[in-house]
Amino acid sequence: MTVDLRYATGPETVETATTAQLRSRYLIENLFAPAEVRAAYTHEDRMVVAGAVPAGTTLALPPLDIVGTPGHLDRRELGVVNIGEPGEVLVDGTPHKLGALDGLYVGRGSDVAFTGDGACFYLVSAPADATHPVARFSRDTTEPVHIGDPATASARALYRYVWGGGHPSCRLQFGVTVVSDGSVWNTMPAHLHRRRTEVYLYTGLPHDARVLHILGRPGATRHLFVADRQAVIAPSWSVHAGAGTAPYAFVWAMAGENTDYGDLDPVAVADL
Ligand SMILES: O=C[C@H](O)[C@@H](O)CC(=O)C(=O)O
């Protein structure tokens, strides 16, 4: 299996990069294909992001040569969000049913497989040095955090699945944010995470719409136009925010020094 490999980058490269260079470093375009698992590996906090689209088959989470262990999760933990129709994640043979935008945490050491005709699983794994129990997160029963404001087109609901305040993890945090009807902005005002890397996977966007995603250091930002089911890597020095030309949601996932969701450095709009 080929893995899309991304090296760690410094902030000074962003201002002189061409659009093609920015896209090849930070944008992950083709994670989802029927009856396949596709993966990208970033050296930024050694996160793996992957897509598993069972399409009627049973797909196993494969080991990756770059990870270097016989099982993918021998030394890693995993977050899963279903961005398709309902399906099942088999963890050591036990099925966990995930509906639209539901999440699953899988601890170190488990074997994982995916089934479901219309399911589309987005996966994030990160190094782990302890084993925490499997946990399912239902979008319907997770109480969202409402932030932003319709007056600034930034109202959105944050469904925090693993974020340091609930289920334990080693390094991984993840959840789903749904932008409210009539709003366009995510993560505005923006912030930095000095102590971790974050990856956004946009979903629910019409095929002819795009999210204008902002990256780079405050005061030296660039943008990427991002289509549905594409992911963007945000190194620790980069803001990560966006505005959609149509309604959308996104899966956010972070890995780094701690699992304290509130450990971030706000950036005032005027400083962007
Ligand atoms: O630290 C938090 C992550 O960047 C996201 O959870 C933020 C987000 O979903 C949003 O503001 O819309």
XYZ file of N, CA and C and ligand atoms in Angstrom:
828
model
N 0.838 -1.194 0.000
C 0.000 0.000 0.000
C 0.881 1.256 0.000
N 0.594 2.193 -0.875
C 1.394 3.422 -0.896
C 0.806 4.435 0.088
N 1.697 5.107 0.748
C 1.296 6.109 1.729
C 1.776 7.465 1.234
N 0.906 8.430 1.323
C 1.231 9.804 0.931
C 2.051 10.412 2.078
N 3.350 10.634 1.827
C 4.275 11.031 2.893
C 4.493 12.546 2.880
N 4.339 13.167 4.030
C 4.557 14.614 4.117
C 5.609 14.919 5.178
N 6.604 15.697 4.796
C 7.639 16.081 5.756
C 7.184 17.269 6.596
N 7.836 17.437 7.714
C 7.579 18.614 8.539
C 8.165 19.839 7.846
N 7.535 20.970 8.000
C 7.972 22.194 7.321
C 8.048 23.340 8.311
N 8.810 24.359 7.942
C 8.928 25.551 8.783
C 8.083 26.681 8.253
N 7.781 27.649 9.109
C 6.873 28.729 8.701
C 7.443 29.621 7.602
N 8.788 29.731 7.544
C 9.375 30.664 6.572
C 9.153 30.219 5.128
N 8.854 28.921 4.929
C 8.663 28.435 3.558
C 7.314 28.842 2.974
N 6.383 29.208 3.843
C 5.016 29.435 3.367
C 4.918 30.659 2.460
N 5.641 31.722 2.821
C 5.460 32.962 2.073
C 6.036 32.911 0.669
N 7.029 32.041 0.433
C 7.631 31.980 -0.897
C 7.175 30.765 -1.701
N 6.359 29.915 -1.107
C 5.898 28.713 -1.809
C 4.911 29.077 -2.914
N 4.962 28.322 -3.984
C 3.923 28.457 -5.004
C 2.650 27.785 -4.492
N 1.560 28.044 -5.171
C 0.296 27.395 -4.804
C 0.448 25.877 -4.875
N 1.124 25.382 -5.932
C 1.309 23.933 -6.074
C 2.130 23.371 -4.915
N 3.158 24.110 -4.491
C 3.967 23.643 -3.350
C 3.144 23.622 -2.066
N 2.362 24.672 -1.849
C 1.509 24.693 -0.655
C 0.567 23.498 -0.664
N -0.039 23.246 -1.807
C -0.998 22.131 -1.880
C -0.297 20.797 -1.658
N 0.913 20.625 -2.204
C 1.590 19.332 -2.048
C 2.102 19.129 -0.619
N 2.301 20.205 0.121
C 2.787 20.065 1.500
C 1.663 19.908 2.516
N 0.564 20.609 2.310
C -0.450 20.702 3.378
C -1.808 20.096 3.043
N -2.112 19.948 1.744
C -3.440 19.466 1.355
C -3.382 17.972 1.041
N -4.334 17.224 1.553
C -4.423 15.782 1.280
C -5.735 15.562 0.529
N -5.601 15.180 -0.746
C -6.770 15.263 -1.634
C -7.531 13.971 -1.849
N -6.856 12.829 -1.858
C -7.514 11.606 -2.345
C -7.494 10.475 -1.325
N -8.148 10.672 -0.200
C -8.123 9.656 0.858
C -9.204 8.599 0.699
N -10.219 8.875 -0.114
C -11.403 7.999 -0.091
C -11.644 7.353 -1.458
N -11.537 6.029 -1.504
C -11.806 5.284 -2.737
C -12.498 3.979 -2.351
N -13.497 3.544 -3.149
C -14.261 2.344 -2.807
C -13.376 1.120 -2.622
N -13.672 0.354 -1.553
C -13.001 -0.913 -1.231
C -11.506 -0.743 -0.984
N -11.118 0.455 -0.522
C -9.690 0.706 -0.247
C -9.518 1.423 1.087
N -8.333 1.214 1.670
C -7.858 2.094 2.733
C -6.728 2.912 2.124
N -6.806 4.199 2.222
C -5.734 5.081 1.752
C -5.230 5.897 2.928
N -3.928 6.152 2.953
C -3.357 6.824 4.125
C -2.340 7.876 3.732
N -2.237 8.877 4.581
C -1.172 9.871 4.486
C -0.477 9.925 5.841
N 0.827 10.123 5.805
C 1.625 10.164 7.039
C 2.333 11.504 7.068
N 2.156 12.270 8.107
C 2.911 13.504 8.256
C 3.922 13.358 9.387
N 5.137 13.858 9.137
C 6.137 13.866 10.210
C 5.800 14.891 11.284
N 4.836 15.762 11.035
C 4.358 16.679 12.085
C 3.631 15.842 13.144
N 4.244 15.685 14.284
C 3.679 14.882 15.370
C 3.322 13.451 14.934
N 3.893 13.035 13.792
C 3.744 11.657 13.296
C 2.285 11.193 13.267
N 1.435 12.083 12.769
C 0.023 11.711 12.630
C -0.194 10.961 11.318
N -1.047 9.951 11.372
C -1.535 9.285 10.167
C -2.989 9.697 9.976
N -3.343 10.129 8.772
C -4.753 10.318 8.440
C -5.078 9.362 7.306
N -6.262 8.780 7.354
C -6.591 7.750 6.377
C -8.078 7.743 6.096
N -8.432 7.114 4.992
C -9.827 6.899 4.642
C -10.060 5.421 4.419
N -11.187 4.912 4.915
C -11.567 3.514 4.685
C -13.003 3.513 4.170
N -13.177 3.062 2.950
C -14.502 3.024 2.315
C -14.819 1.561 2.001
N -15.548 0.860 2.895
C -15.723 -0.587 2.729
C -16.452 -0.966 1.434
N -17.490 -0.206 1.042
C -18.236 -0.489 -0.198
C -18.648 -1.958 -0.277
N -19.165 -2.485 0.828
C -19.653 -3.863 0.835
C -18.621 -4.902 1.234
N -17.363 -4.521 1.313
C -16.307 -5.451 1.728
C -16.011 -5.257 3.216
N -15.125 -6.077 3.758
C -14.575 -5.822 5.092
C -13.123 -5.411 4.906
N -12.807 -4.207 5.349
C -11.461 -3.666 5.170
C -10.738 -3.657 6.505
N -9.524 -4.194 6.532
C -8.723 -4.144 7.758
C -7.863 -2.889 7.748
N -7.629 -2.328 8.928
C -6.689 -1.212 9.048
C -5.286 -1.780 8.835
N -4.624 -1.414 7.752
C -3.368 -2.097 7.417
C -2.177 -1.546 8.192
N -1.148 -2.380 8.407
C 0.104 -1.859 8.938
C 0.740 -0.969 7.875
N 1.521 0.011 8.290
C 2.204 0.890 7.344
C 3.707 0.721 7.525
N 4.423 0.605 6.430
C 5.873 0.452 6.499
C 6.527 1.608 7.260
N 6.055 2.819 7.040
C 6.645 3.989 7.704
C 6.410 3.949 9.221
N 5.352 3.279 9.645
C 5.088 3.133 11.091
C 5.987 2.043 11.676
N 6.213 0.984 10.915
C 7.256 0.040 11.283
C 6.909 -0.984 12.345
N 5.633 -1.222 12.587
C 5.224 -2.269 13.533
C 4.304 -3.244 12.787
N 4.236 -4.507 13.242
C 3.402 -5.489 12.532
C 1.919 -5.096 12.482
N 1.415 -4.510 13.540
C 0.026 -4.028 13.550
C 0.022 -2.504 13.579
N -0.966 -1.908 12.900
C -1.000 -0.432 12.828
C -1.038 0.197 14.231
N -1.822 -0.460 15.127
C -2.018 0.152 16.451
C -1.126 -0.460 17.528
N -0.065 -1.187 17.130
C 0.816 -1.766 18.153
C 1.368 -0.680 19.083
N 1.656 0.498 18.518
C 2.190 1.607 19.331
C 1.439 2.903 19.036
N 0.157 2.771 18.653
C -0.639 3.947 18.277
C -2.047 3.839 18.833
N -2.723 4.992 18.897
C -4.150 5.040 19.206
C -4.855 5.647 17.998
N -6.180 5.413 17.924
C -6.915 5.745 16.703
C -8.200 6.497 17.010
N -8.496 7.483 16.195
C -9.810 8.121 16.188
C -10.479 7.848 14.853
N -11.782 7.573 14.884
C -12.550 7.287 13.671
C -13.786 8.189 13.662
N -14.098 8.783 12.528
C -15.388 9.467 12.349
C -15.982 8.970 11.031
N -17.257 8.604 11.081
C -17.951 8.153 9.867
C -18.558 9.354 9.150
N -18.030 9.666 7.965
C -18.576 10.794 7.198
C -19.535 10.309 6.102
N -19.893 9.022 6.131
C -20.819 8.472 5.141
C -22.085 7.969 5.797
N -22.684 6.946 5.173
C -23.881 6.325 5.731
C -23.474 5.357 6.840
N -24.464 4.860 7.636
C -24.091 4.028 8.783
C -23.238 2.818 8.399
N -22.339 2.470 9.288
C -21.463 1.324 9.086
C -20.951 0.844 10.423
N -20.089 -0.156 10.387
C -19.575 -0.735 11.626
C -18.058 -0.760 11.623
N -17.509 -0.475 12.802
C -16.078 -0.639 13.020
C -15.904 -1.846 13.927
N -15.134 -2.824 13.476
C -14.874 -4.022 14.271
C -13.578 -3.821 15.031
N -13.680 -3.831 16.356
C -12.490 -3.661 17.197
C -12.248 -4.982 17.906
N -11.176 -5.672 17.528
C -10.896 -7.031 18.023
C -12.142 -7.912 17.853
N -12.825 -7.720 16.729
C -13.985 -8.535 16.374
C -15.324 -8.030 16.867
N -15.325 -7.077 17.793
C -16.589 -6.552 18.332
C -17.077 -5.382 17.488
N -18.315 -5.458 16.950
C -18.795 -4.375 16.095
C -19.265 -3.147 16.891
N -18.930 -1.983 16.377
C -19.410 -0.711 16.935
C -20.055 0.036 15.778
N -21.358 0.281 15.922
C -22.097 0.916 14.832
C -21.909 2.433 14.882
N -21.535 3.013 13.765
C -21.373 4.463 13.688
C -22.294 5.032 12.618
N -23.148 5.985 13.025
C -23.964 6.727 12.080
C -23.210 7.952 11.583
N -23.943 8.834 10.912
C -23.311 10.007 10.317
C -22.656 10.887 11.378
N -21.392 11.120 11.206
C -20.554 11.985 12.055
C -20.383 11.448 13.479
N -20.719 10.173 13.699
C -20.389 9.554 14.997
C -18.890 9.243 15.041
N -18.364 9.118 16.261
C -16.930 8.889 16.430
C -16.632 7.650 17.250
N -15.399 7.160 17.116
C -14.944 6.010 17.895
C -13.490 6.217 18.248
N -13.165 5.972 19.518
C -11.761 5.960 19.947
C -11.341 4.517 20.123
N -10.183 4.158 19.576
C -9.640 2.809 19.726
C -8.242 2.917 20.324
N -8.032 2.218 21.419
C -6.754 2.308 22.129
C -5.667 1.456 21.488
N -4.476 1.673 21.991
C -3.286 0.975 21.504
C -3.485 -0.546 21.533
N -3.019 -1.215 20.489
C -2.934 -2.666 20.507
C -4.079 -3.412 19.874
N -5.154 -2.714 19.491
C -6.313 -3.418 18.924
C -6.159 -3.673 17.432
N -6.908 -4.681 16.960
C -7.075 -4.908 15.525
C -8.384 -4.257 15.112
N -8.375 -3.586 13.974
C -9.554 -2.823 13.557
C -9.898 -3.167 12.118
N -11.208 -3.294 11.848
C -11.688 -3.493 10.478
C -12.984 -2.711 10.298
N -13.357 -2.507 9.044
C -14.482 -1.628 8.724
C -15.434 -2.333 7.764
N -16.751 -2.181 8.010
C -17.760 -2.713 7.091
C -18.869 -1.680 6.916
N -19.705 -1.905 5.886
C -20.845 -1.012 5.660
C -20.888 -0.592 4.201
N -22.047 -0.777 3.578
C -22.150 -0.505 2.140
C -21.863 0.945 1.783
N -22.476 1.885 2.534
C -22.317 3.299 2.184
C -21.454 4.059 3.170
N -20.802 3.326 4.076
C -20.009 4.005 5.112
C -18.720 4.567 4.528
N -18.228 5.619 5.154
C -16.993 6.260 4.708
C -16.272 6.713 5.977
N -15.251 5.980 6.346
C -14.597 6.226 7.635
C -13.342 7.073 7.450
N -13.268 8.129 8.222
C -12.057 8.962 8.282
C -11.309 8.563 9.543
N -10.014 8.324 9.417
C -9.217 7.774 10.510
C -8.028 8.674 10.800
N -7.699 8.790 12.079
C -6.490 9.508 12.487
C -5.800 8.673 13.549
N -4.516 8.373 13.353
C -3.786 7.683 14.419
C -2.548 8.480 14.802
N -2.110 8.272 16.028
C -0.942 8.985 16.564
C -0.245 8.071 17.561
N 1.065 8.296 17.789
C 1.799 7.448 18.732
C 1.149 7.441 20.117
N 1.177 6.264 20.755
C 0.561 6.100 22.081
C 1.451 5.210 22.928
N 1.554 5.523 24.210
C 2.392 4.703 25.093
C 1.600 4.120 26.256
N 0.303 4.131 26.144
C -0.572 3.461 27.118
C -1.815 3.023 26.361
N -2.567 2.106 26.959
C -3.773 1.599 26.302
C -5.004 2.111 27.027
N -5.835 2.847 26.316
C -7.103 3.338 26.870
C -8.253 2.595 26.197
N -9.396 2.451 26.896
C -10.486 1.634 26.357
C -11.151 2.232 25.117
N -11.750 1.346 24.352
C -12.522 1.772 23.190
C -13.738 2.570 23.673
N -14.134 3.576 22.926
C -15.312 4.375 23.297
C -15.991 4.881 22.037
N -17.328 4.805 22.041
C -18.119 5.283 20.915
C -18.751 6.620 21.289
N -18.780 7.537 20.337
C -19.363 8.861 20.582
C -20.452 9.108 19.546
N -21.679 9.274 20.037
C -22.795 9.515 19.140
C -22.993 11.018 18.986
N -23.098 11.463 17.747
C -23.298 12.892 17.528
C -24.626 13.329 18.138
N -25.642 12.443 18.090
C -26.967 12.796 18.598
C -26.990 13.014 20.105
N -26.158 12.292 20.839
C -26.214 12.404 22.302
C -25.051 13.199 22.881
N -24.133 13.667 22.029
C -23.047 14.529 22.511
C -23.569 15.962 22.569
N -23.448 16.584 23.723
C -23.919 17.970 23.880
C -22.894 18.897 23.215
N -23.276 19.599 22.144
C -22.274 20.423 21.472
C -21.965 21.704 22.242
N -20.782 22.236 21.995
C -20.414 23.562 22.478
C -20.736 24.529 21.337
N -21.586 25.509 21.628
C -21.959 26.478 20.594
C -21.035 27.685 20.699
N -20.313 27.964 19.623
C -19.455 29.140 19.641
C -19.688 29.962 18.382
N -19.095 31.160 18.353
C -19.291 32.056 17.229
C -20.627 32.765 17.329
N -20.965 33.478 16.278
C -22.121 34.371 16.311
C -22.677 34.515 14.888
N -23.989 34.383 14.721
C -24.548 34.586 13.372
C -24.214 35.971 12.810
N -24.074 36.963 13.695
C -23.809 38.331 13.229
C -22.451 38.440 12.539
N -21.523 37.539 12.875
C -20.218 37.528 12.204
C -20.067 36.275 11.333
N -21.200 35.675 11.001
C -21.225 34.496 10.121
C -20.283 33.397 10.617
N -20.235 33.229 11.943
C -19.274 32.286 12.520
C -19.917 31.337 13.528
N -21.249 31.225 13.516
C -21.906 30.331 14.477
C -21.659 28.876 14.093
N -21.290 28.075 15.072
C -21.002 26.661 14.792
C -21.113 25.849 16.063
N -21.320 24.552 15.879
C -21.471 23.616 17.001
C -20.285 22.666 17.014
N -19.601 22.621 18.151
C -18.433 21.748 18.312
C -18.832 20.508 19.088
N -18.702 19.364 18.442
C -18.944 18.083 19.105
C -17.585 17.523 19.495
N -17.266 17.635 20.762
C -15.930 17.206 21.216
C -16.013 15.745 21.660
N -15.314 14.881 20.994
C -15.344 13.456 21.320
C -14.211 13.095 22.286
N -12.988 13.315 21.870
C -11.844 13.079 22.770
C -11.107 14.400 22.862
N -11.123 15.002 24.048
C -10.611 16.373 24.140
C -9.956 16.660 25.501
N -9.674 15.620 26.241
C -9.005 15.823 27.518
C -9.969 15.958 28.671
N -11.214 16.349 28.396
C -12.185 16.536 29.472
C -13.129 15.364 29.642
N -12.975 14.350 28.853
C -13.876 13.201 28.932
C -13.081 11.918 28.868
N -13.222 11.219 27.757
C -12.535 9.944 27.607
C -11.020 10.167 27.490
N -10.213 9.331 28.161
C -8.765 9.548 28.123
C -8.132 9.108 26.804
N -7.023 9.742 26.468
C -6.189 9.327 25.340
C -4.757 9.676 25.704
N -3.804 9.221 24.893
C -2.398 9.560 25.152
C -2.065 10.936 24.589
N -2.323 11.120 23.296
C -1.991 12.378 22.615
C -3.118 12.900 21.739
N -3.986 12.010 21.343
C -4.978 12.337 20.327
C -6.171 13.088 20.922
N -6.627 14.098 20.181
C -7.927 14.727 20.463
C -8.651 14.812 19.130
N -9.971 14.611 19.147
C -10.711 14.796 17.893
C -12.185 15.033 18.165
N -12.818 15.602 17.168
C -14.249 15.873 17.235
C -14.710 16.419 15.900
N -15.949 16.868 15.886
C -16.575 17.347 14.652
C -17.160 18.727 14.910
N -16.969 19.636 13.993
C -17.605 20.949 14.077
C -18.544 21.123 12.889
N -19.774 21.542 13.186
C -20.773 21.767 12.141
C -21.077 23.259 12.092
N -20.820 23.878 10.951
C -21.067 25.309 10.782
C -22.578 25.504 10.590
N -23.136 26.477 11.313
C -24.592 26.701 11.286
C -25.036 27.279 9.942
N -26.277 26.994 9.591
C -26.833 27.554 8.353
C -26.703 29.071 8.370
N -26.210 29.628 7.303
C -26.053 31.078 7.209
C -24.698 31.571 7.669
N -23.980 30.752 8.417
C -22.611 31.106 8.799
C -21.629 30.473 7.823
N -20.445 31.024 7.744
C -19.433 30.501 6.819
C -18.104 30.179 7.501
N -17.806 30.890 8.593
C -16.468 30.793 9.182
C -16.300 29.636 10.150
N -15.152 28.975 10.075
C -14.705 28.139 11.187
C -13.462 28.768 11.809
N -13.321 28.527 13.109
C -12.108 28.873 13.852
C -11.708 30.336 13.653
N -12.702 31.206 13.703
C -12.465 32.648 13.591
C -13.165 33.327 14.745
N -12.471 34.092 15.625
C -11.031 34.358 15.584
C -10.204 33.079 15.607
N -9.022 33.154 14.973
C -8.155 31.992 14.829
C -7.297 31.790 16.080
N -6.565 30.710 16.075
C -5.629 30.441 17.176
C -4.498 29.560 16.673
N -3.466 29.467 17.496
C -2.340 28.558 17.251
C -2.334 27.494 18.337
N -1.738 26.369 18.008
C -1.479 25.326 19.013
C 0.017 25.072 19.010
N 0.740 25.760 19.895
C 2.194 25.577 19.906
C 2.579 24.155 20.243
N 1.719 23.460 20.973
C 2.107 22.151 21.488
C 1.533 20.985 20.701
N 0.944 21.277 19.560
C 0.459 20.142 18.773
C 0.182 20.507 17.321
N 0.008 19.447 16.559
C -0.363 19.546 15.153
C -1.863 19.306 15.050
N -2.507 19.988 14.116
C -3.932 19.756 13.909
C -4.195 19.490 12.426
N -5.090 18.575 12.162
C -5.516 18.292 10.786
C -7.030 18.470 10.706
N -7.474 19.207 9.682
C -8.909 19.369 9.418
C -9.287 18.536 8.195
N -10.426 17.861 8.284
C -10.973 17.123 7.128
C -12.354 17.717 6.866
N -12.478 18.393 5.753
C -13.765 19.020 5.449
C -14.734 17.996 4.876
N -16.010 18.108 5.261
C -17.018 17.142 4.814
C -18.373 17.833 4.692
N -19.256 17.233 3.924
C -20.605 17.773 3.786
C -20.698 18.966 2.859
N -19.638 19.224 2.109
C -19.595 20.380 1.212
C -20.102 19.934 -0.167
N -21.012 20.678 -0.811
C -21.429 20.310 -2.166
C -20.214 20.218 -3.101
N -20.331 19.400 -4.153
C -19.146 19.120 -4.977
C -18.607 20.354 -5.689
N -19.486 21.327 -5.925
C -19.020 22.525 -6.644
C -18.693 23.682 -5.692
N -18.680 23.392 -4.395
C -18.342 24.433 -3.411
C -16.909 24.199 -2.907
N -16.346 25.199 -2.254
C -15.000 25.073 -1.685
C -14.942 25.793 -0.339
N -14.027 25.327 0.510
C -13.680 26.091 1.708
C -12.367 26.812 1.424
N -12.366 28.106 1.644
C -11.141 28.880 1.553
C -10.447 28.728 2.911
N -9.411 27.908 2.936
C -8.741 27.567 4.196
C -7.483 28.419 4.328
N -7.314 29.004 5.504
C -6.192 29.919 5.748
C -5.124 29.202 6.557
N -3.862 29.324 6.109
C -2.750 28.734 6.852
C -1.588 29.722 6.894
N -0.608 29.417 7.737
C 0.561 30.287 7.874
C 0.603 30.971 9.224
N 1.696 31.706 9.448
C 1.827 32.470 10.688
C 0.925 33.692 10.642
N 0.420 34.128 11.789
C -0.346 35.380 11.800
C 0.481 36.495 11.154
N -0.119 37.252 10.286
C 0.580 38.331 9.592
C 1.250 37.882 8.309
N 1.263 36.570 8.048
C 1.925 36.037 6.842
C 1.152 34.824 6.351
N -0.133 35.000 6.143
C -0.988 33.855 5.808
C -1.114 33.669 4.297
N -1.478 32.454 3.932
C -1.822 32.093 2.552
C -3.159 31.353 2.616
N -3.660 30.978 1.456
C -4.914 30.226 1.475
C -4.854 29.036 0.525
N -5.722 28.085 0.780
C -5.936 26.945 -0.112
C -7.430 26.849 -0.364
N -7.835 26.577 -1.586
C -9.232 26.232 -1.846
C -9.367 24.726 -1.710
N -10.238 24.312 -0.784
C -10.316 22.911 -0.387
C -11.697 22.363 -0.753
N -11.707 21.189 -1.386
C -12.963 20.544 -1.783
C -13.421 19.574 -0.698
N -14.626 19.055 -0.899
C -15.204 18.099 0.036
C -14.278 16.890 0.213
N -14.195 16.406 1.431
C -13.431 15.195 1.777
C -11.931 15.355 1.544
N -11.458 16.589 1.611
C -10.018 16.834 1.571
C -9.565 17.333 2.942
N -8.313 17.024 3.274
C -7.769 17.358 4.592
C -6.634 18.364 4.454
N -6.429 19.150 5.506
C -5.338 20.126 5.533
C -4.557 19.964 6.832
N -3.229 19.896 6.705
C -2.347 19.783 7.871
C -2.011 21.186 8.373
N -2.140 21.396 9.678
C -1.729 22.664 10.293
C -0.585 22.383 11.266
N 0.670 22.688 10.875
C 1.770 22.569 11.838
C 1.556 23.523 13.009
N 2.365 23.342 14.053
C 2.142 24.092 15.294
C 2.226 25.606 15.101
N 2.923 26.070 14.050
C 3.103 27.510 13.840
C 2.012 28.116 12.975
N 1.076 27.305 12.520
C 0.102 27.767 11.520
C -1.282 27.968 12.105
N -1.910 29.093 11.724
C -3.333 29.205 12.000
C -4.070 28.221 11.095
N -5.300 27.922 11.452
C -6.131 27.002 10.674
C -7.545 27.532 10.849
N -8.062 28.069 9.761
C -9.400 28.676 9.798
C -9.906 28.657 8.371
N -11.193 28.839 8.203
C -11.692 28.816 6.839
C -13.073 29.407 6.727
N -13.429 29.718 5.482
C -14.780 30.189 5.163
C -15.279 29.384 3.980
N -16.487 28.874 4.081
C -17.035 28.037 3.012
C -17.925 28.826 2.087
N -17.950 28.412 0.819
C -18.892 29.009 -0.120
C -20.260 28.325 -0.032
N -20.368 27.305 0.815
C -21.628 26.582 1.052
C -21.515 25.947 2.439
N -22.634 25.468 2.980
C -22.559 24.855 4.319
C -21.617 23.649 4.342
N -20.991 23.428 5.488
C -20.036 22.325 5.616
C -19.853 21.983 7.082
N -19.167 20.871 7.280
C -18.713 20.470 8.611
C -17.262 20.046 8.461
N -16.585 19.811 9.568
C -15.232 19.278 9.448
C -14.887 18.458 10.681
N -14.008 17.489 10.452
C -13.465 16.690 11.542
C -12.118 17.305 11.906
N -11.940 17.641 13.168
C -10.643 18.155 13.620
C -9.972 17.093 14.489
N -8.664 17.019 14.326
C -7.908 16.038 15.106
C -6.542 16.622 15.398
N -6.099 16.437 16.623
C -4.825 17.008 17.065
C -4.010 15.946 17.781
N -2.673 16.106 17.720
C -1.788 15.257 18.505
C -0.579 16.080 18.901
N -0.111 15.906 20.135
C 1.042 16.676 20.586
C 1.364 16.416 22.028
N 1.767 17.470 22.727
C 2.328 17.341 24.074
C 1.300 17.029 25.147
N 0.050 17.428 24.930
C -0.946 17.208 25.975
C -2.320 16.994 25.336
N -3.304 16.745 26.157
C -4.671 16.580 25.639
C -5.602 17.628 26.245
N -5.042 18.797 26.541
C -5.813 19.897 27.121
C -6.407 20.727 25.981
N -7.692 20.549 25.716
C -8.337 21.214 24.579
C -8.154 22.739 24.639
N -8.154 23.273 25.847
C -8.068 24.727 25.998
C -6.664 25.291 25.874
N -5.676 24.435 25.676
C -4.282 24.907 25.572
C -4.035 25.421 24.155
N -4.451 26.660 23.932
C -4.247 27.280 22.616
C -3.946 28.765 22.799
N -3.356 29.339 21.772
C -2.986 30.750 21.809
C -3.879 31.520 20.841
N -4.824 32.305 21.375
C -5.731 33.042 20.488
C -4.972 34.071 19.636
N -5.453 34.299 18.437
C -4.901 35.314 17.546
C -6.027 36.297 17.230
N -5.806 37.567 17.565
C -6.838 38.569 17.292
C -6.996 38.724 15.775
N -8.213 39.003 15.350
C -8.462 39.177 13.904
C -7.537 40.255 13.342
N -7.323 41.322 14.117
C -6.494 42.420 13.642
C -5.024 42.027 13.476
N -4.616 40.914 14.099
C -3.232 40.448 13.980
C -3.027 39.470 12.830
N -4.092 39.169 12.108
C -3.952 38.209 11.006
C -3.313 38.861 9.777
O -8.643 23.843 19.103
C -9.643 23.611 18.501
C -9.694 23.198 17.102
O -8.922 24.026 16.293
C -11.129 23.133 16.614
O -11.869 22.384 17.532
C -11.727 24.503 16.472
C -13.053 24.497 15.790
O -13.590 23.480 15.461
C -13.712 25.788 15.505
O -13.341 26.801 16.109
O -14.627 25.813 14.651
